[in-house]
JSON list of C-alpha atoms in Angstrom, two decimals:
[
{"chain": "A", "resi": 533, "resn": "UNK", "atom": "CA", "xyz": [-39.55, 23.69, -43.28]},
{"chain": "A", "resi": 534, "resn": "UNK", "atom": "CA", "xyz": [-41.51, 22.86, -40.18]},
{"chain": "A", "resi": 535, "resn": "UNK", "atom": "CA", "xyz": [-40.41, 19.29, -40.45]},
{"chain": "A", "resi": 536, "resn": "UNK", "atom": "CA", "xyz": [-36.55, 20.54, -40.44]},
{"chain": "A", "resi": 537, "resn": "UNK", "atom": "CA", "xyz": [-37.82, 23.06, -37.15]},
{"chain": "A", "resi": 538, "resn": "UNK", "atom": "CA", "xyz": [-39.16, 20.20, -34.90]},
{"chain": "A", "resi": 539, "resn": "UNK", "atom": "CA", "xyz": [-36.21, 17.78, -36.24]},
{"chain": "A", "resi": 540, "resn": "UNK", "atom": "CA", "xyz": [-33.97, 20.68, -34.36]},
{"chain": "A", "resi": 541, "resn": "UNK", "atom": "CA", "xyz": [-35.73, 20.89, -31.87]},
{"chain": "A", "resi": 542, "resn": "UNK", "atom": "CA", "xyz": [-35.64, 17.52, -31.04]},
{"chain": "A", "resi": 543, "resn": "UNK", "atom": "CA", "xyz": [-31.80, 17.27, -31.78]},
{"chain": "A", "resi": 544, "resn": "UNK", "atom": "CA", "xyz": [-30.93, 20.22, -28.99]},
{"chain": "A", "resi": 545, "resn": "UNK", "atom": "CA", "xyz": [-33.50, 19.03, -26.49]},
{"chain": "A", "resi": 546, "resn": "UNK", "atom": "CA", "xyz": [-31.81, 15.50, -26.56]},
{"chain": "A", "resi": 547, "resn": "UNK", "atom": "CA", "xyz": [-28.37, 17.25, -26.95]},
{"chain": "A", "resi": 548, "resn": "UNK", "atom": "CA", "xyz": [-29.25, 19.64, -23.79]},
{"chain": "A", "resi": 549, "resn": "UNK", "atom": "CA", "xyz": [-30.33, 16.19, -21.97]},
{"chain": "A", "resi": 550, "resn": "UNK", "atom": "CA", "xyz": [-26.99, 14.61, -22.68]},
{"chain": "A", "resi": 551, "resn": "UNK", "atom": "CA", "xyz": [-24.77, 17.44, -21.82]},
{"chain": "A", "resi": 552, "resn": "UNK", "atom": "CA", "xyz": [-26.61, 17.74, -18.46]},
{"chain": "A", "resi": 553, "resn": "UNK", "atom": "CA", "xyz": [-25.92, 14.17, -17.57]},
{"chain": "A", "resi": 554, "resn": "UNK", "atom": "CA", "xyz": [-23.00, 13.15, -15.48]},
{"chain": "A", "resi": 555, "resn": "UNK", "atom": "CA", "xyz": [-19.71, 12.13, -16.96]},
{"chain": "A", "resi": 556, "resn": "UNK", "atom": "CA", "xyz": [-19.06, 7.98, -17.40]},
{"chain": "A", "resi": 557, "resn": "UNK", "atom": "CA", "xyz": [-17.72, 6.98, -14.15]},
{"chain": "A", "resi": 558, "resn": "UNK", "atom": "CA", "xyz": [-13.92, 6.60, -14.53]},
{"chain": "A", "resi": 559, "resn": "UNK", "atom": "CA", "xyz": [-12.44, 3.74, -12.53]},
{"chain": "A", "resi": 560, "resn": "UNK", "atom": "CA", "xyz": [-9.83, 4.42, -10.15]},
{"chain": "A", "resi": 561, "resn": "UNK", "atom": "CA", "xyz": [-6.51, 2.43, -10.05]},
{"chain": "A", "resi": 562, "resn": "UNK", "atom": "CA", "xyz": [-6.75, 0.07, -7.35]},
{"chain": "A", "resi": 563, "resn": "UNK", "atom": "CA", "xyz": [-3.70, 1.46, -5.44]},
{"chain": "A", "resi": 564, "resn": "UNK", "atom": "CA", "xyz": [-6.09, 4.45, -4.84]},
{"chain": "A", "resi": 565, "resn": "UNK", "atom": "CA", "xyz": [-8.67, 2.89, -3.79]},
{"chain": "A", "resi": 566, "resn": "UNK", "atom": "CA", "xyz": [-6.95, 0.62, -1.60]},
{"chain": "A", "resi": 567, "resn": "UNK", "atom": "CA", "xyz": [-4.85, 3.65, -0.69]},
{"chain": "A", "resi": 568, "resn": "UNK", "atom": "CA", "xyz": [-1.78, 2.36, -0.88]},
{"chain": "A", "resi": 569, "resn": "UNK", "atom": "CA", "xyz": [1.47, 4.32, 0.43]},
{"chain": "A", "resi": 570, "resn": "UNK", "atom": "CA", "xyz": [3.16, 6.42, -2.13]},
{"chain": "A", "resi": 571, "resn": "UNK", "atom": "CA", "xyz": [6.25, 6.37, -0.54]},
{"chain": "A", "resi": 572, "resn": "UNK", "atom": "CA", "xyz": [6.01, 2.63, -2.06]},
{"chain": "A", "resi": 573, "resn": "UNK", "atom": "CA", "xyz": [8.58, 2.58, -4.85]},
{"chain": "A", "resi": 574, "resn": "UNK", "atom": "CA", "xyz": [7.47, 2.92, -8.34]},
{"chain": "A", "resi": 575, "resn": "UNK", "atom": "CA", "xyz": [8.28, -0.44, -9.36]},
{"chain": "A", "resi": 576, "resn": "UNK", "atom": "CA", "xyz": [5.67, -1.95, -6.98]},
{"chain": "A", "resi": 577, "resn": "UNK", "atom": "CA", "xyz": [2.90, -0.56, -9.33]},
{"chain": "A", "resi": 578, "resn": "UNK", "atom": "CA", "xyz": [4.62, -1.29, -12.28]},
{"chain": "A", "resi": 579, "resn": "UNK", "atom": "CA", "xyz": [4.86, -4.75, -11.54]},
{"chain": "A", "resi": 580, "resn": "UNK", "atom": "CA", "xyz": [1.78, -4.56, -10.10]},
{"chain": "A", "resi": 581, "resn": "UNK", "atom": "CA", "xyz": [0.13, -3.36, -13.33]},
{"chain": "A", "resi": 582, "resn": "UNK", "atom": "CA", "xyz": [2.04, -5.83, -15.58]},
{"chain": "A", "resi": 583, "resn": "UNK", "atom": "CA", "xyz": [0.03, -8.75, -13.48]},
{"chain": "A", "resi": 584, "resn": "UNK", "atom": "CA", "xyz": [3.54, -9.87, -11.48]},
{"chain": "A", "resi": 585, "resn": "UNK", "atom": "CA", "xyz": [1.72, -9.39, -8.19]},
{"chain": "A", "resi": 586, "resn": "UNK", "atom": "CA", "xyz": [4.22, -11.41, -6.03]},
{"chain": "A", "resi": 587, "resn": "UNK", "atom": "CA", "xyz": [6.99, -9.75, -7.57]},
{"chain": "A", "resi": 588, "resn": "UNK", "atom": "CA", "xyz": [5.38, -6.02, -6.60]},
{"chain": "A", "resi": 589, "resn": "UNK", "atom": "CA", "xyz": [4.76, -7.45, -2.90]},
{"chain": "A", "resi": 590, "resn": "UNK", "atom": "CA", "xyz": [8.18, -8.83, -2.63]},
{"chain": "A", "resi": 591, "resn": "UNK", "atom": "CA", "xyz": [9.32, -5.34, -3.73]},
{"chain": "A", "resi": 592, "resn": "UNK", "atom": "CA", "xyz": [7.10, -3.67, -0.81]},
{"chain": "A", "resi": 593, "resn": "UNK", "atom": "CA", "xyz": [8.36, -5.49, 1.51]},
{"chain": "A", "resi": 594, "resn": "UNK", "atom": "CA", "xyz": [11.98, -5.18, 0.81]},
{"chain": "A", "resi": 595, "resn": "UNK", "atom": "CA", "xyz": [11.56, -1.38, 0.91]},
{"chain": "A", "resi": 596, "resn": "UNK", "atom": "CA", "xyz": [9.62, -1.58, 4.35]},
{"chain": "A", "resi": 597, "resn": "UNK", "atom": "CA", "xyz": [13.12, -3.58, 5.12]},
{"chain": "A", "resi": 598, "resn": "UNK", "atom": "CA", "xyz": [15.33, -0.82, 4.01]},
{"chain": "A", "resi": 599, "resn": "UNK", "atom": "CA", "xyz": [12.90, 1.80, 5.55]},
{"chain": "A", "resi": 600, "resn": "UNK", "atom": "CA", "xyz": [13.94, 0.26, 9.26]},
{"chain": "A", "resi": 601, "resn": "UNK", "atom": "CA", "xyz": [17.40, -0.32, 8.52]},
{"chain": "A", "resi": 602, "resn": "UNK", "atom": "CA", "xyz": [17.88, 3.24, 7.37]},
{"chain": "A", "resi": 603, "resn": "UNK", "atom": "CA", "xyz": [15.85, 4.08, 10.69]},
{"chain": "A", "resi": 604, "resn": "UNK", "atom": "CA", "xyz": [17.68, 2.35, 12.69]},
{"chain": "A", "resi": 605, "resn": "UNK", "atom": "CA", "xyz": [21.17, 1.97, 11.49]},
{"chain": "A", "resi": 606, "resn": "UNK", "atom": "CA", "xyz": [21.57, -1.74, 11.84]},
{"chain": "A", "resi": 607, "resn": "UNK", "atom": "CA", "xyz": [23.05, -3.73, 9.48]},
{"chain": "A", "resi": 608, "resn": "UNK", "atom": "CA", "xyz": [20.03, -6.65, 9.77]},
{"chain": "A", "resi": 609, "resn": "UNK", "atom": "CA", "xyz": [17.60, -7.97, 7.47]},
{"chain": "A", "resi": 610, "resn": "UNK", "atom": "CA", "xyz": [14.26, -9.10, 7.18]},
{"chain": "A", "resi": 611, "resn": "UNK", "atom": "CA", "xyz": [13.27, -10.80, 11.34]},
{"chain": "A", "resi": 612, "resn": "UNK", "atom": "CA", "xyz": [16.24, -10.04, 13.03]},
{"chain": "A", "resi": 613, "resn": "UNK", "atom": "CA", "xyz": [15.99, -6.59, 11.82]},
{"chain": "A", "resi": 614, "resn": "UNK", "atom": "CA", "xyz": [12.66, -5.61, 13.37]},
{"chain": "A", "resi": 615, "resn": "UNK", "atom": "CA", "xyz": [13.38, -7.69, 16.37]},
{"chain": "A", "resi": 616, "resn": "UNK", "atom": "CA", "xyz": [15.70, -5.31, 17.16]},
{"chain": "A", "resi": 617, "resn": "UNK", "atom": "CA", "xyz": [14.79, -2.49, 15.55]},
{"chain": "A", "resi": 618, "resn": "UNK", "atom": "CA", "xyz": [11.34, -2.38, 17.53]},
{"chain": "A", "resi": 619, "resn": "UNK", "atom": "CA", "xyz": [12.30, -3.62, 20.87]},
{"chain": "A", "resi": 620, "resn": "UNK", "atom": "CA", "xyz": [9.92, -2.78, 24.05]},
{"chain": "A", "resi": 621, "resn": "UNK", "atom": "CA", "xyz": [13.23, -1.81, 25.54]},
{"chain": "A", "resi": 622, "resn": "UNK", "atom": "CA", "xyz": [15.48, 1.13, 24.33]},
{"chain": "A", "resi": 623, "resn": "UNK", "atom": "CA", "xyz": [14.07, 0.49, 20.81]},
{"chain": "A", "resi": 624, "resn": "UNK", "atom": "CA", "xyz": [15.67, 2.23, 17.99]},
{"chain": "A", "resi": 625, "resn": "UNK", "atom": "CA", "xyz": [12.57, 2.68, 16.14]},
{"chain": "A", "resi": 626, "resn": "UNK", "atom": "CA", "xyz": [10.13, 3.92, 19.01]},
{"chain": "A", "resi": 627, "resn": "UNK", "atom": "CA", "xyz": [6.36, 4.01, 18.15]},
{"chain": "A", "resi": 628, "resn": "UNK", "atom": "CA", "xyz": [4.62, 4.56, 21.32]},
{"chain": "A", "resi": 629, "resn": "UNK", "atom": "CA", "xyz": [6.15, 6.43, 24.35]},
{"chain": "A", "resi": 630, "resn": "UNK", "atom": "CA", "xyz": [6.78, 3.68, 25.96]},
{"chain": "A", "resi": 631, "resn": "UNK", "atom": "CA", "xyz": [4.88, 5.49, 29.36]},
{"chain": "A", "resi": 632, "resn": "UNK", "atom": "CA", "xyz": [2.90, 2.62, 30.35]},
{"chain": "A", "resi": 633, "resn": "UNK", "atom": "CA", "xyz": [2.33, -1.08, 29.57]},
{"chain": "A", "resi": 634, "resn": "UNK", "atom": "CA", "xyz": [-0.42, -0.12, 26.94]},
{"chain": "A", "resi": 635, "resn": "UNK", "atom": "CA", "xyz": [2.55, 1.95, 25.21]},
{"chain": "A", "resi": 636, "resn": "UNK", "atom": "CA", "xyz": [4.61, -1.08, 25.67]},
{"chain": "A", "resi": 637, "resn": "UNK", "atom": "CA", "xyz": [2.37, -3.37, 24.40]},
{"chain": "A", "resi": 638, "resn": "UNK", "atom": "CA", "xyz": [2.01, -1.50, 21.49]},
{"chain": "A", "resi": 639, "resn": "UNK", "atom": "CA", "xyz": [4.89, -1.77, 20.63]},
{"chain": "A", "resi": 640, "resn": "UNK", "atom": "CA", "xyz": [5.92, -5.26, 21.14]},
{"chain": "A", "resi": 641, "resn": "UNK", "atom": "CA", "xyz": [2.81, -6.08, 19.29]},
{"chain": "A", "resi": 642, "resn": "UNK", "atom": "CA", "xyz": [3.97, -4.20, 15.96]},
{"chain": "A", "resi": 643, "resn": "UNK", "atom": "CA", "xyz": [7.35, -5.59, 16.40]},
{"chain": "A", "resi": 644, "resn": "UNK", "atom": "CA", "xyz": [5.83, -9.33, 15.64]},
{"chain": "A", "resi": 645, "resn": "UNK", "atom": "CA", "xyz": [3.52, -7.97, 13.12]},
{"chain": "A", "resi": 646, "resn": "UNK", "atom": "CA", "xyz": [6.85, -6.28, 11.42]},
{"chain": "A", "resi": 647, "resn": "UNK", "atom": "CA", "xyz": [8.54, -9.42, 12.11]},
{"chain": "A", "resi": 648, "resn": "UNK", "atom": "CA", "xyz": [6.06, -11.72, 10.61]},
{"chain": "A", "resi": 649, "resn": "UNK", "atom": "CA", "xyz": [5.64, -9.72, 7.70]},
{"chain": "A", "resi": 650, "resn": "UNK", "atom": "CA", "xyz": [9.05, -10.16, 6.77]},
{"chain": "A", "resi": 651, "resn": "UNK", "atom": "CA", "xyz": [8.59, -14.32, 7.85]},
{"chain": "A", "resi": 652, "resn": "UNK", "atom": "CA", "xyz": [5.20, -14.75, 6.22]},
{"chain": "A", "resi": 653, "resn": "UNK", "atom": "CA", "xyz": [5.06, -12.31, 3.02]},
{"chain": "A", "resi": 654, "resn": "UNK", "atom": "CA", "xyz": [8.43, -11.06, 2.04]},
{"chain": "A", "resi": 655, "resn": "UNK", "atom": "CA", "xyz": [10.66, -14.55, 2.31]},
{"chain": "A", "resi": 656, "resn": "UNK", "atom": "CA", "xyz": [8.78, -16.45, 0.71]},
{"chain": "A", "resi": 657, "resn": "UNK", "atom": "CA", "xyz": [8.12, -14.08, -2.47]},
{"chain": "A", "resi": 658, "resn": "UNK", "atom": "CA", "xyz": [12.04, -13.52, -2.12]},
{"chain": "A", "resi": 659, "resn": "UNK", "atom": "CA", "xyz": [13.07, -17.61, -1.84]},
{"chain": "A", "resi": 660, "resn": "UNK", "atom": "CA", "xyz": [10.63, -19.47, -4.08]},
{"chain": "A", "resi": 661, "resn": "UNK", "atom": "CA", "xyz": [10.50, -18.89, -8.04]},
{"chain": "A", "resi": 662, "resn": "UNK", "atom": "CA", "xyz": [6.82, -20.36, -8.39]},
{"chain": "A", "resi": 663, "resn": "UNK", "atom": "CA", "xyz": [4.91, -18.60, -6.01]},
{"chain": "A", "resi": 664, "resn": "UNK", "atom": "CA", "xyz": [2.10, -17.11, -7.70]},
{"chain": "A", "resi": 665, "resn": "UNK", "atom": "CA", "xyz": [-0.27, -14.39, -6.43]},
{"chain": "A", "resi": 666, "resn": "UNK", "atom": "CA", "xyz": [-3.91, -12.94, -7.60]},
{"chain": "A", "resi": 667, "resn": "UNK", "atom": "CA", "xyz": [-4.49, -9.70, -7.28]},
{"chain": "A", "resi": 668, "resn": "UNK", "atom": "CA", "xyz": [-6.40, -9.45, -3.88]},
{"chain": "A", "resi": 669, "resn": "UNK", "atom": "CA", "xyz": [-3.66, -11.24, -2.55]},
{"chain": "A", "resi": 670, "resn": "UNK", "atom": "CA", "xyz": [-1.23, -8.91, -3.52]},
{"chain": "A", "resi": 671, "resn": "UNK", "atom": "CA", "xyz": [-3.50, -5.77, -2.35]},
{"chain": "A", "resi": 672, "resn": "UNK", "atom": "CA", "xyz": [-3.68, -7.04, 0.74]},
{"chain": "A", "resi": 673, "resn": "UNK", "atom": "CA", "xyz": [-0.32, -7.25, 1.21]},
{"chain": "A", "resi": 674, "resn": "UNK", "atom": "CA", "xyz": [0.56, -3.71, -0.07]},
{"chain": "A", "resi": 675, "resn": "UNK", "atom": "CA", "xyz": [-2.19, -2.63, 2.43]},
{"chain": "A", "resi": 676, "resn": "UNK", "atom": "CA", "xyz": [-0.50, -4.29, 5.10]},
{"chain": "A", "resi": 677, "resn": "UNK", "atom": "CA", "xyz": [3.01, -2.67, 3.86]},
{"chain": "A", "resi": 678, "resn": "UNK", "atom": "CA", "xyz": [1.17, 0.41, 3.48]},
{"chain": "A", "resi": 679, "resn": "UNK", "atom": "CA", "xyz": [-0.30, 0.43, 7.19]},
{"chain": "A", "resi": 680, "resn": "UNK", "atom": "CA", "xyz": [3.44, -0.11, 8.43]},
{"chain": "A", "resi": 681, "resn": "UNK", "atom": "CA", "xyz": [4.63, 3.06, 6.79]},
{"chain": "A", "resi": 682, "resn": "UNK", "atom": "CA", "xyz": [2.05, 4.93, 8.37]},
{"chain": "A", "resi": 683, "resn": "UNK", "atom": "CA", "xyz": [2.17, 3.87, 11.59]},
{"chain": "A", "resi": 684, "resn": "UNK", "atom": "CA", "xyz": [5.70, 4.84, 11.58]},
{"chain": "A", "resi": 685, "resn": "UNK", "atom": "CA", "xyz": [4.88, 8.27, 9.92]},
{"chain": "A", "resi": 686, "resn": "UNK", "atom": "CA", "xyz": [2.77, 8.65, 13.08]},
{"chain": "A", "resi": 687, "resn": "UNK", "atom": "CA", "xyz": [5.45, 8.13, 15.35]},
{"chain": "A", "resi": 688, "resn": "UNK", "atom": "CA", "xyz": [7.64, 10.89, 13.62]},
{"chain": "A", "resi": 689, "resn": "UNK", "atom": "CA", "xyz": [9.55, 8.84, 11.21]},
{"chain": "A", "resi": 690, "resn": "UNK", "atom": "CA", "xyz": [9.97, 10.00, 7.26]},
{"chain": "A", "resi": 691, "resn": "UNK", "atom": "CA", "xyz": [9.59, 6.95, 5.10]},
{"chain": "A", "resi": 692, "resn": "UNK", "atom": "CA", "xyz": [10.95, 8.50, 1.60]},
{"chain": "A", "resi": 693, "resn": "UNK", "atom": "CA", "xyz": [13.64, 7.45, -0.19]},
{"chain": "A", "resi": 694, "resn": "UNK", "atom": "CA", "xyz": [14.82, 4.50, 1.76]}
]
């Protein structure tokens, strides 16, 4: 009987012990670590999931797209779209005020980097069938996309359902 006593024991001491220990650390999908946009269509991350990484940045990118020409109205694509769109002058999409030649560089400066976006990521996912991307590459690029949609959240501008 006293053999079956310390055998309990034993058993709820190492029971207490495990129940007191933290929970197996559960890895978090890289979009949230990364924390990428959620206004980011849902196909991005299923494409993204299914290992088609070029595919899911080409989608990002073609939603940023749509994003400015719902913002601004213009009937453009891709470089000539944010050309315009962002313009230091009487832009259509403002993102600074514009008040000084810091404001202005501001926003001449995210103009390009919406502009080469479009030249650098999205064409060439969009024009060539082979183009192949790991997955750092394409969180990078969703991070990019995803810094875009924020900066024009800061400026006032809803980025839903584009």
């Amino acid at each position: 009987m006293r053999d079956a006593l310390e055998w309990l024991e034993r058993a709820t001491r190492a029971v207490s012990r495990l129940s007191e220990a933290e929970p197996p650390h559960v890895s978090a999908h890289p979009f949230v670590r990364r924390n990428i946009h959620g206004a980011l269509p849902s196909v991005v991350q299923r494409l993204f999931d299914n290992g088609h990484y070029s595919q899911a940045t080409f989608e990002a990118f073609k939603y940023l797209d749509n994003v400015l020409k719902k913002l601004s109205g213009l009937d453009k694509s891709g470089k000539a779209l944010m050309m315009e769109a962002l313009k230091e002058v009487t832009p259509l999409v403002q993102l600074t005020p514009l008040a000084d030649e810091t404001d202005r560089n501001e926003q001449e400066g995210f103009k390009f980097i919406f502009a080469g976006s479009m030249i650098a990521i999205r064409n060439p996912r969009g024009h060539e069938h082979d183009l192949i991307d790991d997955i750092e590459t394409c969180l990078d690029h969703l991070g990019l996309a995803s810094l875009l949609l924020r900066r024009l959240e800061q400026a006032g501008f809803g980025v839903n359902n584009a």
